[in-house]
């Protein structure tokens, strides 16, 4: 009976506020999650891989290490190894990454799911990622000019194949190691990173990469290496290093959304309850306890919070999907892929619910 005394229409302002707040939380959350996942995938390409990189480089894209592929292949538990050289290049007036690989070893990783054409057989033949091919209008058998940014050297190459990997690799060019080294200006037996797949754990560092390891490899070489299990631990290092966005900016945005959401919901709820003051006072006068009154209001607002959270998430995803499809935003020369994330949906429901419930508790205690 008492439940009907507070009509849904009297909560219009709260409904609007909850919808706006849920949309803001979902938008921020999806954007941060999508950026983080794109950065992680651009490094590891696969969740079951380990990267051997330079311990002194600012990012995995810029460092150089001695190519110890043969050494790693001899370690128990390591199944596949891929030495790679990454360098920024200009193709059709666009800056992209060219990844030099050992074609045979990289092919064994099975990162590429589908290939139109064939694998390069000579130094001046390349593979083009499907997304990059579509964006630049590059087709199979095209002859294109690639300019290495570190060296300003131009080479003409033939597109031998177009591949699909389902990873940020689809934004890159793949070439032989020798061509990548030429465009980056690398001389000698050096690569950017070595990709390792197999049953590898922390013993890899302790047993095989320690400067005290008994091997013919100089201890200074082993000391310069770093083992990374997954790309997530590298994200903080990458953010803010020349990519027009920083980790502090991302997390400050989340904090700002939460703080502004808290204040907006609190004052909005307070305003609505003040307008309902006559009804609430009457309910208290006829014997309704503060607890039951709190339960009555909270139940209605929780229903609104859940519904608004779901709707806000759907609105946010739809808007971001449209923006991403139109603008194709990038981070570190890789297209940011919009992700669905259950944790973000849960946050868009729980955060407004908790703030709304707390606001009601504070306000009802004053009655």
Short mmCIF file of C-alpha atoms in Angstrom, two decimals:
data_model
loop_
_atom_site.label_atom_id
_atom_site.label_comp_id
_atom_site.label_asym_id
_atom_site.label_seq_id
_atom_site.Cartn_x
_atom_site.Cartn_y
_atom_site.Cartn_z
CA UNK A 1 0.00 0.00 0.00
CA UNK A 2 2.72 2.48 1.01
CA UNK A 3 4.71 1.59 -2.10
CA UNK A 4 2.16 3.33 -4.33
CA UNK A 5 2.35 6.57 -2.31
CA UNK A 6 5.62 7.47 -4.02
CA UNK A 7 4.75 7.57 -7.74
CA UNK A 8 7.42 6.78 -10.34
CA UNK A 9 6.69 10.12 -11.98
CA UNK A 10 8.04 11.97 -8.93
CA UNK A 11 11.44 10.38 -9.55
CA UNK A 12 11.91 11.72 -13.09
CA UNK A 13 14.97 13.79 -12.15
CA UNK A 14 16.62 10.80 -10.50
CA UNK A 15 15.92 8.68 -13.59
CA UNK A 16 17.61 11.26 -15.84
CA UNK A 17 20.59 11.60 -13.48
CA UNK A 18 21.06 7.84 -13.16
CA UNK A 19 20.91 7.42 -16.93
CA UNK A 20 23.50 10.17 -17.51
CA UNK A 21 25.80 8.84 -14.79
CA UNK A 22 25.57 5.23 -16.03
CA UNK A 23 26.32 6.34 -19.57
CA UNK A 24 29.34 8.38 -18.40
CA UNK A 25 30.71 5.48 -16.35
CA UNK A 26 30.20 3.01 -19.20
CA UNK A 27 31.79 5.33 -21.76
CA UNK A 28 34.88 5.93 -19.64
CA UNK A 29 35.17 2.27 -18.65
CA UNK A 30 34.80 0.90 -22.19
CA UNK A 31 37.29 3.41 -23.55
CA UNK A 32 39.93 2.56 -20.93
CA UNK A 33 39.38 -1.20 -21.30
CA UNK A 34 39.58 -0.97 -25.10
CA UNK A 35 42.82 1.04 -24.99
CA UNK A 36 44.40 -1.33 -22.46
CA UNK A 37 43.42 -4.43 -24.42
CA UNK A 38 44.68 -2.97 -27.71
CA UNK A 39 48.04 -2.12 -26.13
CA UNK A 40 48.33 -5.59 -24.58
CA UNK A 41 47.40 -7.37 -27.81
CA UNK A 42 49.72 -5.23 -29.92
CA UNK A 43 52.61 -6.50 -27.84
CA UNK A 44 51.83 -10.13 -27.15
CA UNK A 45 49.47 -10.96 -30.08
CA UNK A 46 48.65 -14.14 -28.12
CA UNK A 47 47.92 -14.75 -24.43
CA UNK A 48 50.25 -17.74 -24.13
CA UNK A 49 53.46 -16.01 -25.22
CA UNK A 50 56.44 -14.52 -23.42
CA UNK A 51 58.49 -11.62 -24.77
CA UNK A 52 62.24 -11.25 -24.37
CA UNK A 53 63.01 -7.53 -24.66
CA UNK A 54 65.70 -5.05 -23.72
CA UNK A 55 65.79 -4.18 -20.02
CA UNK A 56 66.98 -0.65 -20.78
CA UNK A 57 64.65 0.45 -23.60
CA UNK A 58 61.79 2.82 -22.90
CA UNK A 59 59.30 0.63 -24.77
CA UNK A 60 59.39 -2.84 -26.36
CA UNK A 61 59.16 -1.11 -29.76
CA UNK A 62 62.41 0.83 -29.43
CA UNK A 63 64.96 -1.45 -27.78
CA UNK A 64 67.50 -3.80 -29.32
CA UNK A 65 68.75 -7.12 -28.03
CA UNK A 66 71.12 -9.75 -29.37
CA UNK A 67 69.22 -12.36 -31.35
CA UNK A 68 69.46 -15.41 -29.10
CA UNK A 69 66.81 -17.43 -30.89
CA UNK A 70 69.03 -20.49 -31.22
CA UNK A 71 69.86 -20.31 -27.50
CA UNK A 72 66.19 -20.10 -26.49
CA UNK A 73 65.22 -22.98 -28.77
CA UNK A 74 67.56 -25.18 -26.78
CA UNK A 75 65.82 -24.47 -23.46
CA UNK A 76 63.55 -27.18 -22.11
CA UNK A 77 59.86 -26.23 -22.25
CA UNK A 78 60.21 -23.71 -25.08
CA UNK A 79 58.31 -24.89 -28.14
CA UNK A 80 58.43 -21.98 -30.57
CA UNK A 81 60.64 -18.91 -30.93
CA UNK A 82 60.25 -15.87 -33.19
CA UNK A 83 62.87 -13.07 -33.47
CA UNK A 84 61.28 -9.80 -34.59
CA UNK A 85 62.38 -6.31 -35.61
CA UNK A 86 59.83 -3.50 -35.37
CA UNK A 87 60.31 -0.16 -37.07
CA UNK A 88 58.00 2.75 -37.97
CA UNK A 89 57.69 3.35 -41.70
CA UNK A 90 55.69 5.56 -44.05
CA UNK A 91 53.39 3.89 -46.58
CA UNK A 92 50.98 5.90 -48.77
CA UNK A 93 51.62 8.96 -46.53
CA UNK A 94 50.65 7.04 -43.39
CA UNK A 95 52.93 6.04 -40.50
CA UNK A 96 52.59 2.34 -39.69
CA UNK A 97 54.66 -0.40 -38.08
CA UNK A 98 56.67 -2.80 -40.19
CA UNK A 99 57.49 -6.03 -38.36
CA UNK A 100 60.45 -8.00 -39.67
CA UNK A 101 60.15 -11.72 -39.00
CA UNK A 102 61.69 -15.06 -39.77
CA UNK A 103 58.94 -16.31 -42.08
CA UNK A 104 59.35 -19.98 -41.20
CA UNK A 105 59.43 -19.49 -37.43
CA UNK A 106 56.61 -16.93 -37.38
CA UNK A 107 54.43 -19.15 -39.54
CA UNK A 108 54.72 -21.93 -36.94
CA UNK A 109 53.15 -19.63 -34.31
CA UNK A 110 49.89 -19.74 -36.31
CA UNK A 111 49.04 -16.15 -35.36
CA UNK A 112 47.89 -15.52 -38.93
CA UNK A 113 44.50 -17.19 -39.35
CA UNK A 114 43.92 -16.53 -43.05
CA UNK A 115 46.18 -15.49 -45.90
CA UNK A 116 45.26 -14.32 -49.39
CA UNK A 117 48.28 -14.84 -51.61
CA UNK A 118 51.48 -16.45 -50.38
CA UNK A 119 54.37 -15.93 -47.98
CA UNK A 120 57.25 -13.72 -49.19
CA UNK A 121 60.13 -15.55 -50.83
CA UNK A 122 62.51 -12.61 -51.34
CA UNK A 123 63.65 -9.60 -49.31
CA UNK A 124 61.53 -7.04 -51.16
CA UNK A 125 58.19 -8.78 -50.76
CA UNK A 126 55.81 -8.04 -47.89
CA UNK A 127 52.53 -9.09 -46.30
CA UNK A 128 49.90 -6.45 -45.49
CA UNK A 129 47.41 -6.69 -42.61
CA UNK A 130 43.77 -6.83 -43.69
CA UNK A 131 42.76 -3.69 -41.79
CA UNK A 132 45.73 -1.73 -43.13
CA UNK A 133 45.03 -3.01 -46.65
CA UNK A 134 41.45 -1.77 -46.51
CA UNK A 135 42.40 1.59 -44.99
CA UNK A 136 45.16 2.37 -47.52
CA UNK A 137 43.53 0.68 -50.51
CA UNK A 138 46.44 -1.72 -50.98
CA UNK A 139 45.73 -4.86 -53.01
CA UNK A 140 47.48 -8.13 -53.69
CA UNK A 141 50.47 -7.82 -56.11
CA UNK A 142 50.59 -4.00 -55.73
CA UNK A 143 53.99 -2.36 -55.86
CA UNK A 144 54.36 0.14 -53.00
CA UNK A 145 57.11 2.41 -51.68
CA UNK A 146 58.09 2.10 -48.01
CA UNK A 147 60.17 4.75 -46.25
CA UNK A 148 61.97 3.83 -43.04
CA UNK A 149 61.55 6.68 -40.56
CA UNK A 150 64.79 6.04 -38.58
CA UNK A 151 66.90 5.97 -41.79
CA UNK A 152 64.78 7.89 -44.36
CA UNK A 153 65.58 5.07 -46.75
CA UNK A 154 63.05 4.26 -49.48
CA UNK A 155 62.48 0.81 -50.94
CA UNK A 156 59.94 -0.48 -53.42
CA UNK A 157 58.30 -3.76 -52.46
CA UNK A 158 55.64 -6.09 -53.83
CA UNK A 159 52.58 -7.10 -51.82
CA UNK A 160 52.83 -10.86 -51.77
CA UNK A 161 49.84 -11.48 -49.51
CA UNK A 162 47.10 -9.97 -47.34
CA UNK A 163 46.50 -11.63 -43.97
CA UNK A 164 43.94 -11.76 -41.17
CA UNK A 165 45.03 -12.45 -37.59
CA UNK A 166 42.20 -11.00 -35.53
CA UNK A 167 44.82 -9.02 -33.54
CA UNK A 168 46.40 -5.54 -33.83
CA UNK A 169 48.87 -7.21 -36.21
CA UNK A 170 46.24 -6.52 -38.89
CA UNK A 171 47.38 -2.86 -38.77
CA UNK A 172 50.97 -3.75 -39.69
CA UNK A 173 53.25 -4.81 -42.53
CA UNK A 174 55.23 -8.04 -42.29
CA UNK A 175 58.59 -8.37 -44.00
CA UNK A 176 61.80 -10.34 -43.79
CA UNK A 177 64.17 -9.58 -40.92
CA UNK A 178 66.77 -8.25 -43.35
CA UNK A 179 64.42 -5.64 -44.84
CA UNK A 180 63.27 -4.45 -41.41
CA UNK A 181 66.88 -4.12 -40.27
CA UNK A 182 67.72 -2.16 -43.43
CA UNK A 183 64.87 0.30 -42.89
CA UNK A 184 65.68 0.73 -39.20
CA UNK A 185 69.43 0.95 -39.70
CA UNK A 186 70.38 -2.12 -37.67
CA UNK A 187 73.68 -3.77 -38.36
CA UNK A 188 74.69 -7.09 -36.86
CA UNK A 189 72.81 -9.83 -35.05
CA UNK A 190 70.25 -7.65 -33.26
CA UNK A 191 66.43 -7.69 -33.04
CA UNK A 192 63.76 -5.72 -31.21
CA UNK A 193 62.35 -8.70 -29.32
CA UNK A 194 62.19 -12.46 -29.25
CA UNK A 195 58.75 -14.03 -28.94
CA UNK A 196 58.69 -17.30 -27.00
CA UNK A 197 55.89 -19.85 -26.66
CA UNK A 198 55.86 -22.91 -24.45
CA UNK A 199 55.73 -24.00 -20.82
CA UNK A 200 57.79 -21.12 -19.49
CA UNK A 201 57.77 -19.75 -15.94
CA UNK A 202 59.98 -17.56 -13.75
CA UNK A 203 62.73 -20.19 -13.88
CA UNK A 204 63.49 -18.95 -17.38
CA UNK A 205 64.96 -15.81 -15.86
CA UNK A 206 66.57 -17.44 -12.84
CA UNK A 207 68.09 -20.43 -14.62
CA UNK A 208 68.86 -19.32 -18.16
CA UNK A 209 69.01 -15.51 -18.23
CA UNK A 210 70.84 -14.80 -15.00
CA UNK A 211 74.29 -13.20 -15.44
CA UNK A 212 75.60 -16.15 -13.39
CA UNK A 213 74.31 -18.68 -15.93
CA UNK A 214 77.06 -21.00 -17.18
CA UNK A 215 76.93 -20.43 -20.91
CA UNK A 216 79.06 -19.13 -23.75
CA UNK A 217 76.84 -16.03 -23.93
CA UNK A 218 78.46 -12.99 -22.22
CA UNK A 219 76.91 -12.12 -18.84
CA UNK A 220 76.46 -8.51 -19.98
CA UNK A 221 74.23 -9.73 -22.81
CA UNK A 222 72.06 -11.80 -20.45
CA UNK A 223 71.87 -8.91 -17.99
CA UNK A 224 70.44 -6.65 -20.70
CA UNK A 225 67.42 -8.94 -21.25
CA UNK A 226 64.01 -8.75 -19.66
CA UNK A 227 61.29 -11.39 -19.66
CA UNK A 228 57.68 -10.21 -19.89
CA UNK A 229 54.83 -12.66 -19.37
CA UNK A 230 51.91 -10.94 -21.10
CA UNK A 231 51.65 -7.32 -22.18
CA UNK A 232 49.60 -5.93 -19.27
CA UNK A 233 52.67 -5.12 -17.15
CA UNK A 234 54.06 -3.00 -19.99
CA UNK A 235 51.00 -0.78 -20.37
CA UNK A 236 52.07 1.73 -17.70
CA UNK A 237 55.45 2.03 -19.42
CA UNK A 238 53.86 2.67 -22.80
CA UNK A 239 51.24 5.19 -21.69
CA UNK A 240 52.55 8.71 -21.90
CA UNK A 241 55.55 7.87 -24.12
CA UNK A 242 54.74 9.85 -27.24
CA UNK A 243 51.21 8.52 -27.75
CA UNK A 244 49.30 11.67 -26.79
CA UNK A 245 47.71 10.10 -23.75
CA UNK A 246 48.97 9.09 -20.34
CA UNK A 247 48.09 6.58 -17.67
CA UNK A 248 47.47 9.42 -15.22
CA UNK A 249 45.02 10.97 -17.67
CA UNK A 250 43.08 7.71 -18.05
CA UNK A 251 42.80 6.95 -14.36
CA UNK A 252 42.15 10.61 -13.49
CA UNK A 253 39.24 10.51 -15.94
CA UNK A 254 37.78 7.51 -14.14
CA UNK A 255 38.22 9.21 -10.75
CA UNK A 256 36.64 12.41 -12.04
CA UNK A 257 33.63 10.50 -13.36
CA UNK A 258 33.14 8.72 -10.03
CA UNK A 259 33.43 11.93 -7.98
CA UNK A 260 31.12 13.92 -10.24
CA UNK A 261 28.67 10.98 -10.29
CA UNK A 262 28.65 10.86 -6.49
CA UNK A 263 27.91 14.57 -6.14
CA UNK A 264 25.31 14.59 -8.93
CA UNK A 265 23.39 11.61 -7.59
CA UNK A 266 23.54 12.81 -4.00
CA UNK A 267 22.25 16.31 -4.68
CA UNK A 268 19.74 15.06 -7.25
CA UNK A 269 18.35 12.49 -4.79
CA UNK A 270 18.27 15.10 -2.03
CA UNK A 271 16.30 17.49 -4.24
CA UNK A 272 13.75 14.80 -5.10
CA UNK A 273 13.36 13.75 -1.46
CA UNK A 274 12.88 17.37 -0.44
CA UNK A 275 10.02 17.63 -2.93
CA UNK A 276 8.56 14.46 -1.43
CA UNK A 277 9.04 15.75 2.09
CA UNK A 278 5.31 16.19 2.73
CA UNK A 279 4.53 12.62 1.68
CA UNK A 280 7.46 11.20 3.64
CA UNK A 281 6.57 13.17 6.76
CA UNK A 282 2.99 11.90 6.53
CA UNK A 283 4.20 8.31 6.23
CA UNK A 284 6.34 8.79 9.33
CA UNK A 285 3.40 10.35 11.15
CA UNK A 286 1.10 7.38 10.45
CA UNK A 287 3.65 4.99 11.92
CA UNK A 288 6.00 3.97 9.14
CA UNK A 289 9.46 3.46 10.66
CA UNK A 290 12.60 5.02 9.26
CA UNK A 291 13.80 1.54 8.30
CA UNK A 292 10.67 0.72 6.29
CA UNK A 293 10.65 4.17 4.74
CA UNK A 294 14.30 3.73 3.78
CA UNK A 295 13.53 0.29 2.35
CA UNK A 296 10.57 1.68 0.37
CA UNK A 297 12.60 4.46 -1.27
CA UNK A 298 15.73 2.35 -1.76
CA UNK A 299 13.81 -0.43 -3.49
CA UNK A 300 12.41 1.96 -6.07
CA UNK A 301 15.76 3.65 -6.65
CA UNK A 302 17.61 0.33 -6.93
CA UNK A 303 15.21 -0.77 -9.66
CA UNK A 304 15.86 2.51 -11.45
CA UNK A 305 19.64 2.10 -10.98
CA UNK A 306 19.70 -1.38 -12.49
CA UNK A 307 17.54 -0.43 -15.47
CA UNK A 308 19.46 2.83 -16.02
CA UNK A 309 22.78 0.99 -15.75
CA UNK A 310 21.85 -1.46 -18.49
CA UNK A 311 20.36 1.21 -20.75
CA UNK A 312 23.32 3.54 -20.11
CA UNK A 313 25.77 0.79 -21.05
CA UNK A 314 23.91 0.05 -24.29
CA UNK A 315 23.78 3.76 -25.17
CA UNK A 316 27.48 4.15 -24.40
CA UNK A 317 28.49 1.12 -26.46
CA UNK A 318 26.37 2.26 -29.41
CA UNK A 319 27.85 5.77 -29.36
CA UNK A 320 31.43 4.53 -29.05
CA UNK A 321 30.86 1.96 -31.78
CA UNK A 322 29.66 4.69 -34.13
CA UNK A 323 32.58 6.98 -33.23
CA UNK A 324 35.17 4.20 -33.57
CA UNK A 325 33.78 3.10 -36.93
CA UNK A 326 33.84 6.67 -38.26
CA UNK A 327 37.10 8.00 -36.79
CA UNK A 328 39.05 4.72 -36.37
CA UNK A 329 41.10 6.04 -33.41
CA UNK A 330 44.57 4.58 -32.95
CA UNK A 331 47.11 4.16 -30.20
CA UNK A 332 50.73 3.37 -31.05
CA UNK A 333 49.73 3.02 -34.72
CA UNK A 334 47.18 0.29 -33.92
CA UNK A 335 43.43 0.67 -34.30
CA UNK A 336 41.60 0.68 -30.97
CA UNK A 337 39.03 -2.10 -31.00
CA UNK A 338 35.89 -1.50 -28.96
CA UNK A 339 35.25 -4.30 -26.49
CA UNK A 340 32.21 -5.52 -24.60
CA UNK A 341 33.13 -5.85 -20.94
CA UNK A 342 30.93 -7.34 -18.22
CA UNK A 343 32.89 -5.57 -15.46
CA UNK A 344 32.11 -2.20 -17.03
CA UNK A 345 28.41 -3.12 -17.22
CA UNK A 346 28.51 -4.20 -13.58
CA UNK A 347 30.21 -0.94 -12.61
CA UNK A 348 27.59 1.15 -14.44
CA UNK A 349 24.96 -0.61 -12.31
CA UNK A 350 26.70 -0.93 -8.94
CA UNK A 351 28.29 2.52 -8.63
CA UNK A 352 25.02 4.47 -9.10
CA UNK A 353 23.19 1.92 -6.91
CA UNK A 354 25.64 2.29 -4.03
CA UNK A 355 25.71 6.08 -4.26
CA UNK A 356 21.91 6.28 -4.47
CA UNK A 357 21.40 3.95 -1.51
CA UNK A 358 23.90 5.91 0.59
CA UNK A 359 22.18 9.17 -0.30
CA UNK A 360 18.80 7.81 0.76
CA UNK A 361 20.19 6.52 4.08
CA UNK A 362 21.69 9.94 4.86
CA UNK A 363 18.54 11.85 3.92
CA UNK A 364 16.00 9.56 5.58
CA UNK A 365 17.87 9.71 8.90
CA UNK A 366 17.02 13.41 8.99
CA UNK A 367 13.28 12.73 8.89
#
